[in-house]
mmCIF file of C-alpha atoms in Angstrom:
data_model
loop_
_atom_site.group_PDB
_atom_site.id
_atom_site.type_symbol
_atom_site.label_atom_id
_atom_site.label_comp_id
_atom_site.label_asym_id
_atom_site.label_seq_id
_atom_site.Cartn_x
_atom_site.Cartn_y
_atom_site.Cartn_z
ATOM 1 C CA UNK A 45 -6.772 6.651 -12.216
ATOM 2 C CA UNK A 46 -5.967 7.199 -15.566
ATOM 3 C CA UNK A 47 -4.183 3.911 -17.872
ATOM 4 C CA UNK A 48 -3.306 4.781 -21.130
ATOM 5 C CA UNK A 49 -1.625 2.588 -24.016
ATOM 6 C CA UNK A 50 1.613 4.455 -23.584
ATOM 7 C CA UNK A 51 2.694 5.966 -20.575
ATOM 8 C CA UNK A 52 5.826 6.625 -19.049
ATOM 9 C CA UNK A 53 5.437 4.070 -15.757
ATOM 10 C CA UNK A 54 4.716 0.244 -16.175
ATOM 11 C CA UNK A 55 3.345 -1.376 -12.905
ATOM 12 C CA UNK A 56 3.493 -5.290 -12.248
ATOM 13 C CA UNK A 57 0.956 -6.411 -9.602
ATOM 14 C CA UNK A 58 -1.865 -8.330 -8.478
ATOM 15 C CA UNK A 59 -5.305 -6.646 -7.425
ATOM 16 C CA UNK A 60 -5.277 -8.814 -4.169
ATOM 17 C CA UNK A 61 -1.793 -7.018 -3.071
ATOM 18 C CA UNK A 62 -1.934 -4.084 -0.825
ATOM 19 C CA UNK A 63 1.714 -3.400 -1.628
ATOM 20 C CA UNK A 64 0.613 -2.983 -5.402
ATOM 21 C CA UNK A 65 -2.392 -0.741 -4.197
ATOM 22 C CA UNK A 66 0.206 1.285 -2.646
ATOM 23 C CA UNK A 67 1.550 2.195 -5.810
ATOM 24 C CA UNK A 68 -1.496 2.428 -7.816
ATOM 25 C CA UNK A 69 -2.697 4.487 -5.576
ATOM 26 C CA UNK A 70 0.193 7.133 -5.932
ATOM 27 C CA UNK A 71 -0.030 6.780 -9.587
ATOM 28 C CA UNK A 72 -3.770 7.680 -9.333
ATOM 29 C CA UNK A 73 -3.549 10.266 -6.791
ATOM 30 C CA UNK A 74 -0.979 12.195 -8.564
ATOM 31 C CA UNK A 75 -2.707 11.909 -11.901
ATOM 32 C CA UNK A 76 0.073 10.172 -13.740
ATOM 33 C CA UNK A 77 -0.430 7.690 -16.631
ATOM 34 C CA UNK A 78 0.660 3.897 -16.331
ATOM 35 C CA UNK A 79 0.312 0.195 -18.020
ATOM 36 C CA UNK A 80 -0.978 -2.140 -15.646
ATOM 37 C CA UNK A 81 0.549 -6.186 -15.904
ATOM 38 C CA UNK A 82 -1.381 -8.395 -14.111
ATOM 39 C CA UNK A 83 0.246 -11.359 -12.289
ATOM 40 C CA UNK A 84 -1.511 -14.232 -11.113
ATOM 41 C CA UNK A 85 0.844 -15.666 -8.350
ATOM 42 C CA UNK A 86 -0.191 -19.104 -7.887
ATOM 43 C CA UNK A 87 1.004 -19.142 -11.559
ATOM 44 C CA UNK A 88 4.191 -18.174 -11.304
ATOM 45 C CA UNK A 89 4.790 -15.446 -13.212
ATOM 46 C CA UNK A 90 6.568 -13.161 -10.426
ATOM 47 C CA UNK A 91 9.713 -15.737 -10.446
ATOM 48 C CA UNK A 92 9.964 -16.233 -13.945
ATOM 49 C CA UNK A 93 13.800 -15.083 -15.070
ATOM 50 C CA UNK A 94 11.902 -12.197 -17.060
ATOM 51 C CA UNK A 95 10.494 -10.792 -13.861
ATOM 52 C CA UNK A 96 13.645 -11.188 -11.546
ATOM 53 C CA UNK A 97 15.719 -9.255 -14.082
ATOM 54 C CA UNK A 98 12.793 -6.438 -13.274
ATOM 55 C CA UNK A 99 12.907 -7.410 -9.461
ATOM 56 C CA UNK A 100 15.516 -9.867 -8.219
ATOM 57 C CA UNK A 101 13.241 -10.365 -4.977
ATOM 58 C CA UNK A 102 10.642 -12.373 -7.369
ATOM 59 C CA UNK A 103 7.428 -10.704 -5.671
ATOM 60 C CA UNK A 104 5.091 -7.988 -6.637
ATOM 61 C CA UNK A 105 4.989 -5.000 -6.978
ATOM 62 C CA UNK A 106 7.500 -3.886 -9.629
ATOM 63 C CA UNK A 107 7.450 -0.366 -11.035
ATOM 64 C CA UNK A 108 9.198 0.480 -14.545
ATOM 65 C CA UNK A 109 10.225 4.115 -15.260
ATOM 66 C CA UNK A 110 12.314 3.831 -18.287
ATOM 67 C CA UNK A 111 15.632 1.978 -17.879
ATOM 68 C CA UNK A 112 14.854 2.017 -14.108
ATOM 69 C CA UNK A 113 12.746 -1.289 -12.388
ATOM 70 C CA UNK A 114 12.058 -1.032 -8.737
ATOM 71 C CA UNK A 115 10.695 -3.211 -6.211
ATOM 72 C CA UNK A 116 9.009 -2.963 -2.477
ATOM 73 C CA UNK A 117 6.281 -0.762 -2.244
ATOM 74 C CA UNK A 118 7.428 1.875 0.173
ATOM 75 C CA UNK A 119 10.997 2.261 -1.603
ATOM 76 C CA UNK A 120 8.482 2.842 -5.325
ATOM 77 C CA UNK A 121 6.888 5.548 -2.973
ATOM 78 C CA UNK A 122 9.874 7.536 -2.272
ATOM 79 C CA UNK A 123 11.268 7.160 -5.684
ATOM 80 C CA UNK A 124 7.860 8.450 -6.998
ATOM 81 C CA UNK A 125 7.739 11.378 -4.109
ATOM 82 C CA UNK A 126 11.145 12.487 -5.180
ATOM 83 C CA UNK A 127 11.108 12.422 -8.847
ATOM 84 C CA UNK A 128 7.554 13.804 -9.252
ATOM 85 C CA UNK A 129 7.556 16.564 -6.434
ATOM 86 C CA UNK A 130 4.344 15.334 -4.822
ATOM 87 C CA UNK A 131 2.770 13.566 -1.783
ATOM 88 C CA UNK A 132 6.811 13.987 -0.220
ATOM 89 C CA UNK A 133 7.891 15.931 2.760
ATOM 90 C CA UNK A 134 8.307 19.549 2.413
ATOM 91 C CA UNK A 135 11.013 20.232 4.918
ATOM 92 C CA UNK A 136 13.892 18.499 6.601
ATOM 93 C CA UNK A 137 11.884 17.726 9.618
ATOM 94 C CA UNK A 138 9.063 16.049 7.549
ATOM 95 C CA UNK A 139 10.940 13.841 5.507
ATOM 96 C CA UNK A 140 12.483 12.288 8.716
ATOM 97 C CA UNK A 141 8.875 12.033 10.214
ATOM 98 C CA UNK A 142 7.332 10.276 6.918
ATOM 99 C CA UNK A 143 10.435 7.712 6.499
ATOM 100 C CA UNK A 144 9.600 7.094 10.328
ATOM 101 C CA UNK A 145 6.129 6.259 9.504
ATOM 102 C CA UNK A 146 6.823 4.140 6.386
ATOM 103 C CA UNK A 147 9.489 1.478 8.442
ATOM 104 C CA UNK A 148 6.516 1.415 10.922
ATOM 105 C CA UNK A 149 4.126 0.581 8.083
ATOM 106 C CA UNK A 150 6.365 -2.704 7.194
ATOM 107 C CA UNK A 151 6.850 -3.552 10.826
ATOM 108 C CA UNK A 152 4.292 -2.560 13.378
ATOM 109 C CA UNK A 153 1.265 -2.010 11.168
ATOM 110 C CA UNK A 154 2.138 -5.447 8.690
ATOM 111 C CA UNK A 155 0.222 -7.218 11.541
ATOM 112 C CA UNK A 156 -2.617 -6.534 9.595
ATOM 113 C CA UNK A 157 -1.438 -8.254 6.412
ATOM 114 C CA UNK A 158 -0.918 -11.012 8.828
ATOM 115 C CA UNK A 159 -4.079 -11.292 9.983
ATOM 116 C CA UNK A 160 -5.749 -11.029 6.200
ATOM 117 C CA UNK A 161 -3.286 -13.583 5.223
ATOM 118 C CA UNK A 162 -4.463 -15.864 7.814
ATOM 119 C CA UNK A 163 -7.758 -15.641 6.806
ATOM 120 C CA UNK A 164 -7.752 -15.440 2.956
ATOM 121 C CA UNK A 165 -4.859 -18.688 3.184
ATOM 122 C CA UNK A 166 -6.858 -20.501 5.809
ATOM 123 C CA UNK A 167 -3.815 -20.570 8.332
ATOM 124 C CA UNK A 168 -4.385 -22.780 11.829
ATOM 125 C CA UNK A 169 -6.817 -21.060 14.425
ATOM 126 C CA UNK A 170 -3.984 -20.664 17.061
ATOM 127 C CA UNK A 171 -1.699 -18.734 14.343
ATOM 128 C CA UNK A 172 -4.327 -16.718 13.408
ATOM 129 C CA UNK A 173 -5.696 -15.858 16.953
ATOM 130 C CA UNK A 174 -1.847 -15.356 17.498
ATOM 131 C CA UNK A 175 -1.891 -12.754 14.832
ATOM 132 C CA UNK A 176 -5.325 -11.320 15.771
ATOM 133 C CA UNK A 177 -4.074 -10.724 19.508
ATOM 134 C CA UNK A 178 -1.412 -8.082 17.895
ATOM 135 C CA UNK A 179 -3.482 -6.091 16.077
ATOM 136 C CA UNK A 180 -4.856 -3.625 18.740
ATOM 137 C CA UNK A 181 -1.590 -2.326 19.805
ATOM 138 C CA UNK A 182 -0.731 -0.975 15.992
ATOM 139 C CA UNK A 183 -3.956 0.440 15.305
ATOM 140 C CA UNK A 184 -4.015 2.454 19.101
ATOM 141 C CA UNK A 185 -0.688 3.778 17.513
ATOM 142 C CA UNK A 186 -2.156 5.136 14.278
ATOM 143 C CA UNK A 187 -5.386 6.462 16.119
ATOM 144 C CA UNK A 188 -3.352 8.221 18.603
ATOM 145 C CA UNK A 189 -1.094 9.790 15.528
ATOM 146 C CA UNK A 190 -4.167 10.766 13.856
ATOM 147 C CA UNK A 191 -5.988 12.217 16.756
ATOM 148 C CA UNK A 192 -2.858 14.721 16.721
ATOM 149 C CA UNK A 193 -3.383 15.941 13.249
ATOM 150 C CA UNK A 194 -4.996 15.519 9.601
ATOM 151 C CA UNK A 195 -2.968 13.165 8.073
ATOM 152 C CA UNK A 196 0.151 11.086 9.461
ATOM 153 C CA UNK A 197 2.918 13.584 8.855
ATOM 154 C CA UNK A 198 1.149 16.901 9.518
ATOM 155 C CA UNK A 199 -1.782 18.819 7.821
ATOM 156 C CA UNK A 200 -1.665 17.151 4.250
ATOM 157 C CA UNK A 201 -1.392 13.271 2.847
ATOM 158 C CA UNK A 202 1.927 12.146 2.045
ATOM 159 C CA UNK A 203 3.113 9.072 0.836
ATOM 160 C CA UNK A 204 2.795 8.214 4.925
ATOM 161 C CA UNK A 205 -0.674 7.904 4.625
ATOM 162 C CA UNK A 206 -0.180 6.284 1.017
ATOM 163 C CA UNK A 207 1.221 3.532 2.226
ATOM 164 C CA UNK A 208 -1.149 2.828 5.284
ATOM 165 C CA UNK A 209 -4.374 3.250 3.256
ATOM 166 C CA UNK A 210 -4.655 -0.002 1.410
ATOM 167 C CA UNK A 211 -4.388 -1.756 4.798
ATOM 168 C CA UNK A 212 -7.674 0.301 6.312
ATOM 169 C CA UNK A 213 -9.516 0.185 3.232
ATOM 170 C CA UNK A 214 -9.225 -3.993 3.566
ATOM 171 C CA UNK A 215 -9.668 -3.934 7.405
ATOM 172 C CA UNK A 216 -12.590 -6.131 6.979
ATOM 173 C CA UNK A 217 -10.387 -8.673 5.681
ATOM 174 C CA UNK A 218 -8.042 -8.441 8.571
ATOM 175 C CA UNK A 219 -10.862 -9.318 10.745
ATOM 176 C CA UNK A 220 -11.080 -6.198 12.384
ATOM 177 C CA UNK A 221 -13.526 -2.947 12.232
ATOM 178 C CA UNK A 222 -12.858 0.660 12.762
ATOM 179 C CA UNK A 223 -15.300 0.643 15.652
ATOM 180 C CA UNK A 224 -13.278 2.516 18.622
ATOM 181 C CA UNK A 225 -11.041 4.207 16.356
ATOM 182 C CA UNK A 226 -12.990 7.366 15.011
ATOM 183 C CA UNK A 227 -9.938 8.970 14.525
ATOM 184 C CA UNK A 228 -8.399 6.390 11.852
ATOM 185 C CA UNK A 229 -12.128 6.084 10.619
ATOM 186 C CA UNK A 230 -12.552 10.144 10.009
ATOM 187 C CA UNK A 231 -8.577 10.009 8.410
ATOM 188 C CA UNK A 232 -9.720 7.133 5.778
ATOM 189 C CA UNK A 233 -12.896 9.184 4.922
ATOM 190 C CA UNK A 234 -10.748 12.158 4.398
ATOM 191 C CA UNK A 235 -8.233 10.040 2.201
ATOM 192 C CA UNK A 236 -11.309 8.840 -0.006
ATOM 193 C CA UNK A 237 -12.460 12.433 -0.477
ATOM 194 C CA UNK A 238 -8.775 13.478 -2.178
ATOM 195 C CA UNK A 239 -8.639 13.537 -6.005
ATOM 196 C CA UNK A 240 -7.810 9.828 -7.266
ATOM 197 C CA UNK A 241 -8.228 7.860 -3.992
ATOM 198 C CA UNK A 242 -10.227 4.649 -4.644
ATOM 199 C CA UNK A 243 -10.747 1.663 -2.840
ATOM 200 C CA UNK A 244 -8.180 -1.117 -3.846
ATOM 201 C CA UNK A 245 -10.527 -3.601 -5.843
ATOM 202 C CA UNK A 246 -11.827 -0.324 -8.145
ATOM 203 C CA UNK A 247 -7.875 0.578 -8.364
ATOM 204 C CA UNK A 248 -6.628 -2.482 -9.831
ATOM 205 C CA UNK A 249 -7.856 -4.242 -12.780
ATOM 206 C CA UNK A 250 -7.585 -8.047 -13.074
ATOM 207 C CA UNK A 251 -5.976 -8.138 -16.273
ATOM 208 C CA UNK A 252 -3.092 -6.396 -18.296
ATOM 209 C CA UNK A 253 -4.059 -2.809 -19.461
ATOM 210 C CA UNK A 254 -2.372 -0.991 -22.145
#
């Protein structure tokens, strides 16, 4: 990852946010320098009028590129792939496969984020157990897919893999392990071997840069 003082991109986020990590991971793997603006969510800086002018949803991440400001990490990944020509689809069929995975990340695989949140924020045990019971299903889907190909959309990494990576990177914080999921474990190591791919807490600063 290269963070410099005068880049084209400014990423707003927090080091704890897996959606923020997706965007930072793309920028890092693509070799694109960016400014980073750190938000302490408990202080509410993501809900101020200035921030909501960038992202009306009042949540991180937000990416500024020129006059454009975007929220929602999967939308940002699509934008970055299309405007940089990196990690996007090579064929129409691959485009729809990637779109399918991105939708599933925000639906089926989001259970891992709920399991993580239950532990980080001390949710009541019945709620935590309810989410824990739903994690094996999406993990099995991911395992099956990665048994078929080296990466989610085929034989090369795309924004589908970048979207999934932070949730597997912090799998232990979700109360899970990769034991019993050899294909996911192998994919995780393949991702880490790629230029610019880094662990979330190595990727995101705990303060402003640039």
